[in-house]
Coordinates of C-alpha atoms in Angstrom, one line a residue:
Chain A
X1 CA 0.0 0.0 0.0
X2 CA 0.8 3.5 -0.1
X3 CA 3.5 4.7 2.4
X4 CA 6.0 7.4 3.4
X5 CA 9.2 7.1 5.0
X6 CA 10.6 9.6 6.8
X7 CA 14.3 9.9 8.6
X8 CA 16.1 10.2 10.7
X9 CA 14.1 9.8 13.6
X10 CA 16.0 11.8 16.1
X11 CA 18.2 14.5 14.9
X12 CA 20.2 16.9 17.2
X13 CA 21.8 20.1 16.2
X14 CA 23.5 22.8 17.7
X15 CA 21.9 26.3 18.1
X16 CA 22.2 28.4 14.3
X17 CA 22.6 25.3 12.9
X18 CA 20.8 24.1 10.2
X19 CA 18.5 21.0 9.8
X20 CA 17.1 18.5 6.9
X21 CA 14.4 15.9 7.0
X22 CA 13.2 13.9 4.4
X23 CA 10.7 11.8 3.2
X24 CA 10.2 9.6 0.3
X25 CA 6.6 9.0 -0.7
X26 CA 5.4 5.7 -2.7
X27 CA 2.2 6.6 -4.5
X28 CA 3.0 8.8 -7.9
X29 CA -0.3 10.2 -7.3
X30 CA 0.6 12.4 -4.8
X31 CA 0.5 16.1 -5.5
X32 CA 0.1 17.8 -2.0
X33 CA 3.0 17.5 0.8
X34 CA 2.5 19.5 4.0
X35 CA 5.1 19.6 6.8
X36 CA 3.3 19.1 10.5
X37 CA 5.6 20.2 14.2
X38 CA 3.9 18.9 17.4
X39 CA 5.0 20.5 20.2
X40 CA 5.1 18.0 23.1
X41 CA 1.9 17.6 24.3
X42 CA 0.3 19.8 21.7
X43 CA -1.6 19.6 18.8
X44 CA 0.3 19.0 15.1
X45 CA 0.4 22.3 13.8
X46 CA 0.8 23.0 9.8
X47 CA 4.2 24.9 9.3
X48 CA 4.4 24.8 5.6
X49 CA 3.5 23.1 2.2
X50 CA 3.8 22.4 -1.5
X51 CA 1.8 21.4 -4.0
X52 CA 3.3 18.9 -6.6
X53 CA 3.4 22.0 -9.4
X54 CA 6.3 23.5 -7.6
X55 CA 10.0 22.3 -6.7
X56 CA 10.7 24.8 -3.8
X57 CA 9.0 26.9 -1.2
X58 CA 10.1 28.6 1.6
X59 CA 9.1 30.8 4.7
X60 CA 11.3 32.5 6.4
X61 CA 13.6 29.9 8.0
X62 CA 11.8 27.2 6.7
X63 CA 11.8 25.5 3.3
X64 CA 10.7 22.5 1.9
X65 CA 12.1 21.0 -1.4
X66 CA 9.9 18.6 -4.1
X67 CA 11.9 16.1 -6.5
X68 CA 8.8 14.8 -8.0
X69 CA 11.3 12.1 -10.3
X70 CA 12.5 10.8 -7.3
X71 CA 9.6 10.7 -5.3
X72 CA 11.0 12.8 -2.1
X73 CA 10.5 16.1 -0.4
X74 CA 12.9 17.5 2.7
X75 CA 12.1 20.2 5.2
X76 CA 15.3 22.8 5.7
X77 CA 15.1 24.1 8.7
X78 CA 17.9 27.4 8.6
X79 CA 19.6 29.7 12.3
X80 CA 17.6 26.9 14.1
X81 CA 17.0 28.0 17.4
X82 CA 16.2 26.1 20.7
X83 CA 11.8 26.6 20.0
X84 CA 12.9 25.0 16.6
X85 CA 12.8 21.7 18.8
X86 CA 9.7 19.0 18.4
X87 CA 8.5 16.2 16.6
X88 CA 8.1 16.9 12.6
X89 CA 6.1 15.1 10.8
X90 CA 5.8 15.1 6.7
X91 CA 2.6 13.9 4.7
X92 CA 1.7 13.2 1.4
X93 CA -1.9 13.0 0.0
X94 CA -3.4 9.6 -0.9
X95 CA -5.3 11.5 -3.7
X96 CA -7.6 9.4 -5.4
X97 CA -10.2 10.2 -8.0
X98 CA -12.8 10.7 -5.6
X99 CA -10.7 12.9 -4.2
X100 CA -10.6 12.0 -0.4
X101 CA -7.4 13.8 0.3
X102 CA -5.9 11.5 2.9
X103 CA -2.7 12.3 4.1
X104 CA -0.3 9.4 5.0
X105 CA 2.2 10.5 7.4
X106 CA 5.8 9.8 8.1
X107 CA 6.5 8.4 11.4
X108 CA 8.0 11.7 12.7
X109 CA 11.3 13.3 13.3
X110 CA 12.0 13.9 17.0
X111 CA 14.4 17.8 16.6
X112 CA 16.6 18.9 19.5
X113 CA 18.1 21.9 19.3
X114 CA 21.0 22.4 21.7
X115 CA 21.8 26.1 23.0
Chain B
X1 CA -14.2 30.4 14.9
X2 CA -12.5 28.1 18.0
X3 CA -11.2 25.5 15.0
X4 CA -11.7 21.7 16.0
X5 CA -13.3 21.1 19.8
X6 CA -12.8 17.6 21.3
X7 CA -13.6 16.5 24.2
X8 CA -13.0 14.9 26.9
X9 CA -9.2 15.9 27.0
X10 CA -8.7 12.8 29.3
X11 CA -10.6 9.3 29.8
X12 CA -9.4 6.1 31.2
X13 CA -11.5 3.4 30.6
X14 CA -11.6 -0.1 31.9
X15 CA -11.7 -3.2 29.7
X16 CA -15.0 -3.9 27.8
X17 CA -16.6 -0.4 28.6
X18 CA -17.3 2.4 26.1
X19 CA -17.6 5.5 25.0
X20 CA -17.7 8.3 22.7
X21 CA -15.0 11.1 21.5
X22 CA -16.8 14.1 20.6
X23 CA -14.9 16.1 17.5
X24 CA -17.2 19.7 16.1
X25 CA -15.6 22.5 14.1
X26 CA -16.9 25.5 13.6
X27 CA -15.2 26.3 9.7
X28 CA -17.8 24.6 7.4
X29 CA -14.8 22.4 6.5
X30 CA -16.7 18.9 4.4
X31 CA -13.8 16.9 5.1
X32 CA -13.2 15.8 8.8
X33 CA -10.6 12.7 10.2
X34 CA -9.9 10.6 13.3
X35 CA -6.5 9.7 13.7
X36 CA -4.2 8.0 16.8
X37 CA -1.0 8.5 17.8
X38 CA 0.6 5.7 19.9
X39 CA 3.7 6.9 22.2
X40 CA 6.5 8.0 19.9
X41 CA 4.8 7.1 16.9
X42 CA 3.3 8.7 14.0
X43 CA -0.3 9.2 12.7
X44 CA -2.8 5.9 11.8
X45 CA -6.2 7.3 10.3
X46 CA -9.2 5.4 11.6
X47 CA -11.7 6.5 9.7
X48 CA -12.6 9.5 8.0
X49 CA -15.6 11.7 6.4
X50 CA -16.2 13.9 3.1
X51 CA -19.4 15.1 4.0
X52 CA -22.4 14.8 6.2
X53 CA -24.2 11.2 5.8
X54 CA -20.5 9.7 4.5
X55 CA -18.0 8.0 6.1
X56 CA -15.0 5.6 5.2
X57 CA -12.4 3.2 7.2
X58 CA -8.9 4.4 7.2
X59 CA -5.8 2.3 8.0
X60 CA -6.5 1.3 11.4
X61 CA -10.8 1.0 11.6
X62 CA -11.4 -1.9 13.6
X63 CA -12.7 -1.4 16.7
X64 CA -14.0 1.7 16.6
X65 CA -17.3 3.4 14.7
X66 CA -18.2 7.1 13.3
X67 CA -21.0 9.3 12.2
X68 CA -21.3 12.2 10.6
X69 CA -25.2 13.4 10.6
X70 CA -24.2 17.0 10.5
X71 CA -21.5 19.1 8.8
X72 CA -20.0 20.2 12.4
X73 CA -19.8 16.6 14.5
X74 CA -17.9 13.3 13.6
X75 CA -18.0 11.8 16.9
X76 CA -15.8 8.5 17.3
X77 CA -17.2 5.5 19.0
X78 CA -15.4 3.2 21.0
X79 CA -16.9 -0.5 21.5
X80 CA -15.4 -2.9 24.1
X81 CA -12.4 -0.7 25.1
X82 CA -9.1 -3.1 24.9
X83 CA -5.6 -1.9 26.5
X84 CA -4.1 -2.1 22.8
X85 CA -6.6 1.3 21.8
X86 CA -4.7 3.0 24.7
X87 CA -3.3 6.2 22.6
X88 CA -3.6 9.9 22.1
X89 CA -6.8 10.5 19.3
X90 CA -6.9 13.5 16.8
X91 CA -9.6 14.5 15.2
X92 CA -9.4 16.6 12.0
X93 CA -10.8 19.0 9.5
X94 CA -10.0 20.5 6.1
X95 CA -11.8 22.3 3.3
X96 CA -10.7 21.2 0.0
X97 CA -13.7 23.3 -2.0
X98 CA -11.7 26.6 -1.5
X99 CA -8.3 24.7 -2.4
X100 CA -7.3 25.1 1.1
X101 CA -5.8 21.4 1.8
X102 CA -4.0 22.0 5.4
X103 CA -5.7 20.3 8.1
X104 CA -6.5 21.6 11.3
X105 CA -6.3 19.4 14.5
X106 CA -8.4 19.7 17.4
X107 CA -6.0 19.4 21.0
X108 CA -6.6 15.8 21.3
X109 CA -8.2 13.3 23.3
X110 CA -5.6 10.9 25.6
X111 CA -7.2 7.3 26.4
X112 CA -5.9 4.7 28.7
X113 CA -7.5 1.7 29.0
X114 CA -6.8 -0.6 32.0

């Protein structure tokens, strides 16, 4: 079935730093890829996307990254700083013609940030 | 507009019993979702909705049971509560009409059973 990897699982980085995360996605179908941070305890919050039209996007110091031949997307996080730290998860739709837009998720990225 | 309301934040249950995890938003959004999250891991969708009157099993359905009679509420329904559905529940929304295809999560509902 359809399925998205995500690595590594832990990643720790020094404050200003920078950090990558990537995800490879199985289903060619996919066309929307949003980026998820869950504060512990909290809620997944939405912290950027990109639709499958367009190879980059960025936000500040955030960017994600689309190689649609390759089937994977990253999240580049830049001058990471210690609220930078919590679990990231990436998604990719499970688009189908009826259009039920479920997103299958990676199993998440756990970021410290070190001061 | 408070987003996605669920409650109870909190519920242990013991083996066998039941209940119901109440999920409403307040955007008009058709789509809504119920996912878990075990300790450390990532997201399963249980089931999910595109509209009022449908619903459809995600990855990890059994077990559990939803409605959607309104636009607002996709309550969950637990049925003989077993230790392995212990786990931290999500419910979603999104609206894919205006081409908006984020979701937005409601604070979650954590479940022990014992």
């Amino acid at each position: 079935g359809e399925n998205v990897e995500q690595h590594p699982s832990t990643l720790s980085v020094q404050e200003g730093d920078s950090a990558v995360i990537k995800c490879t996605y199985s289903d060619s179908a996919s066309n929307y890829f949003p980026w998820y941070k869950q504060e512990l305890g909290k809620r997944p919050q939405l912290i950027i996307d990109i639709r499958s039209n367009v190879g980059e996007k960025k936000d500040q110091r955030i960017a994600v990254t689309l190689n649609k031949t390759a089937k994977h997307f990253s999240l580049h996080i830049t001058e990471t700083q210690p609220e930078d730290s919590a679990v990231y998860f990436c998604a990719a739709t499970h688009s189908r013609l009826s259009g039920t837009y479920k997103y299958i998720f990676g199993t998440g990225t756990r970021l410290k940030v070190l001061a | 507009n408070a987003g996605v309301t669920q409650t109870p934040k909190f519920r242990i249950l013991k083996i066998g019993q039941s209940m119901t995890l109440q999920c409403t938003q307040d955007m008009n959004h058709n789509y809504m979702y119920w996912y878990r999250q075990d300790p450390g891991m990532g997201l399963k969708l249980i089931y999910y909705s595109v509209g009022a009157g449908i619903t459809d099993k995600g990855e990890v359905p059994n077990g559990y049971n939803v409605s959607r009679s309104t636009t607002e509420d996709f309550p969950l329904r637990l049925e003989l509560a077993a230790p392995s559905q212990t786990s931290v529940y999500f419910c979603a929304s999104s609206s894919h009409g205006q081409g908006l295809y984020g979701y937005t999560f409601g604070s979650g509902t954590r479940l022990t059973v014992v």
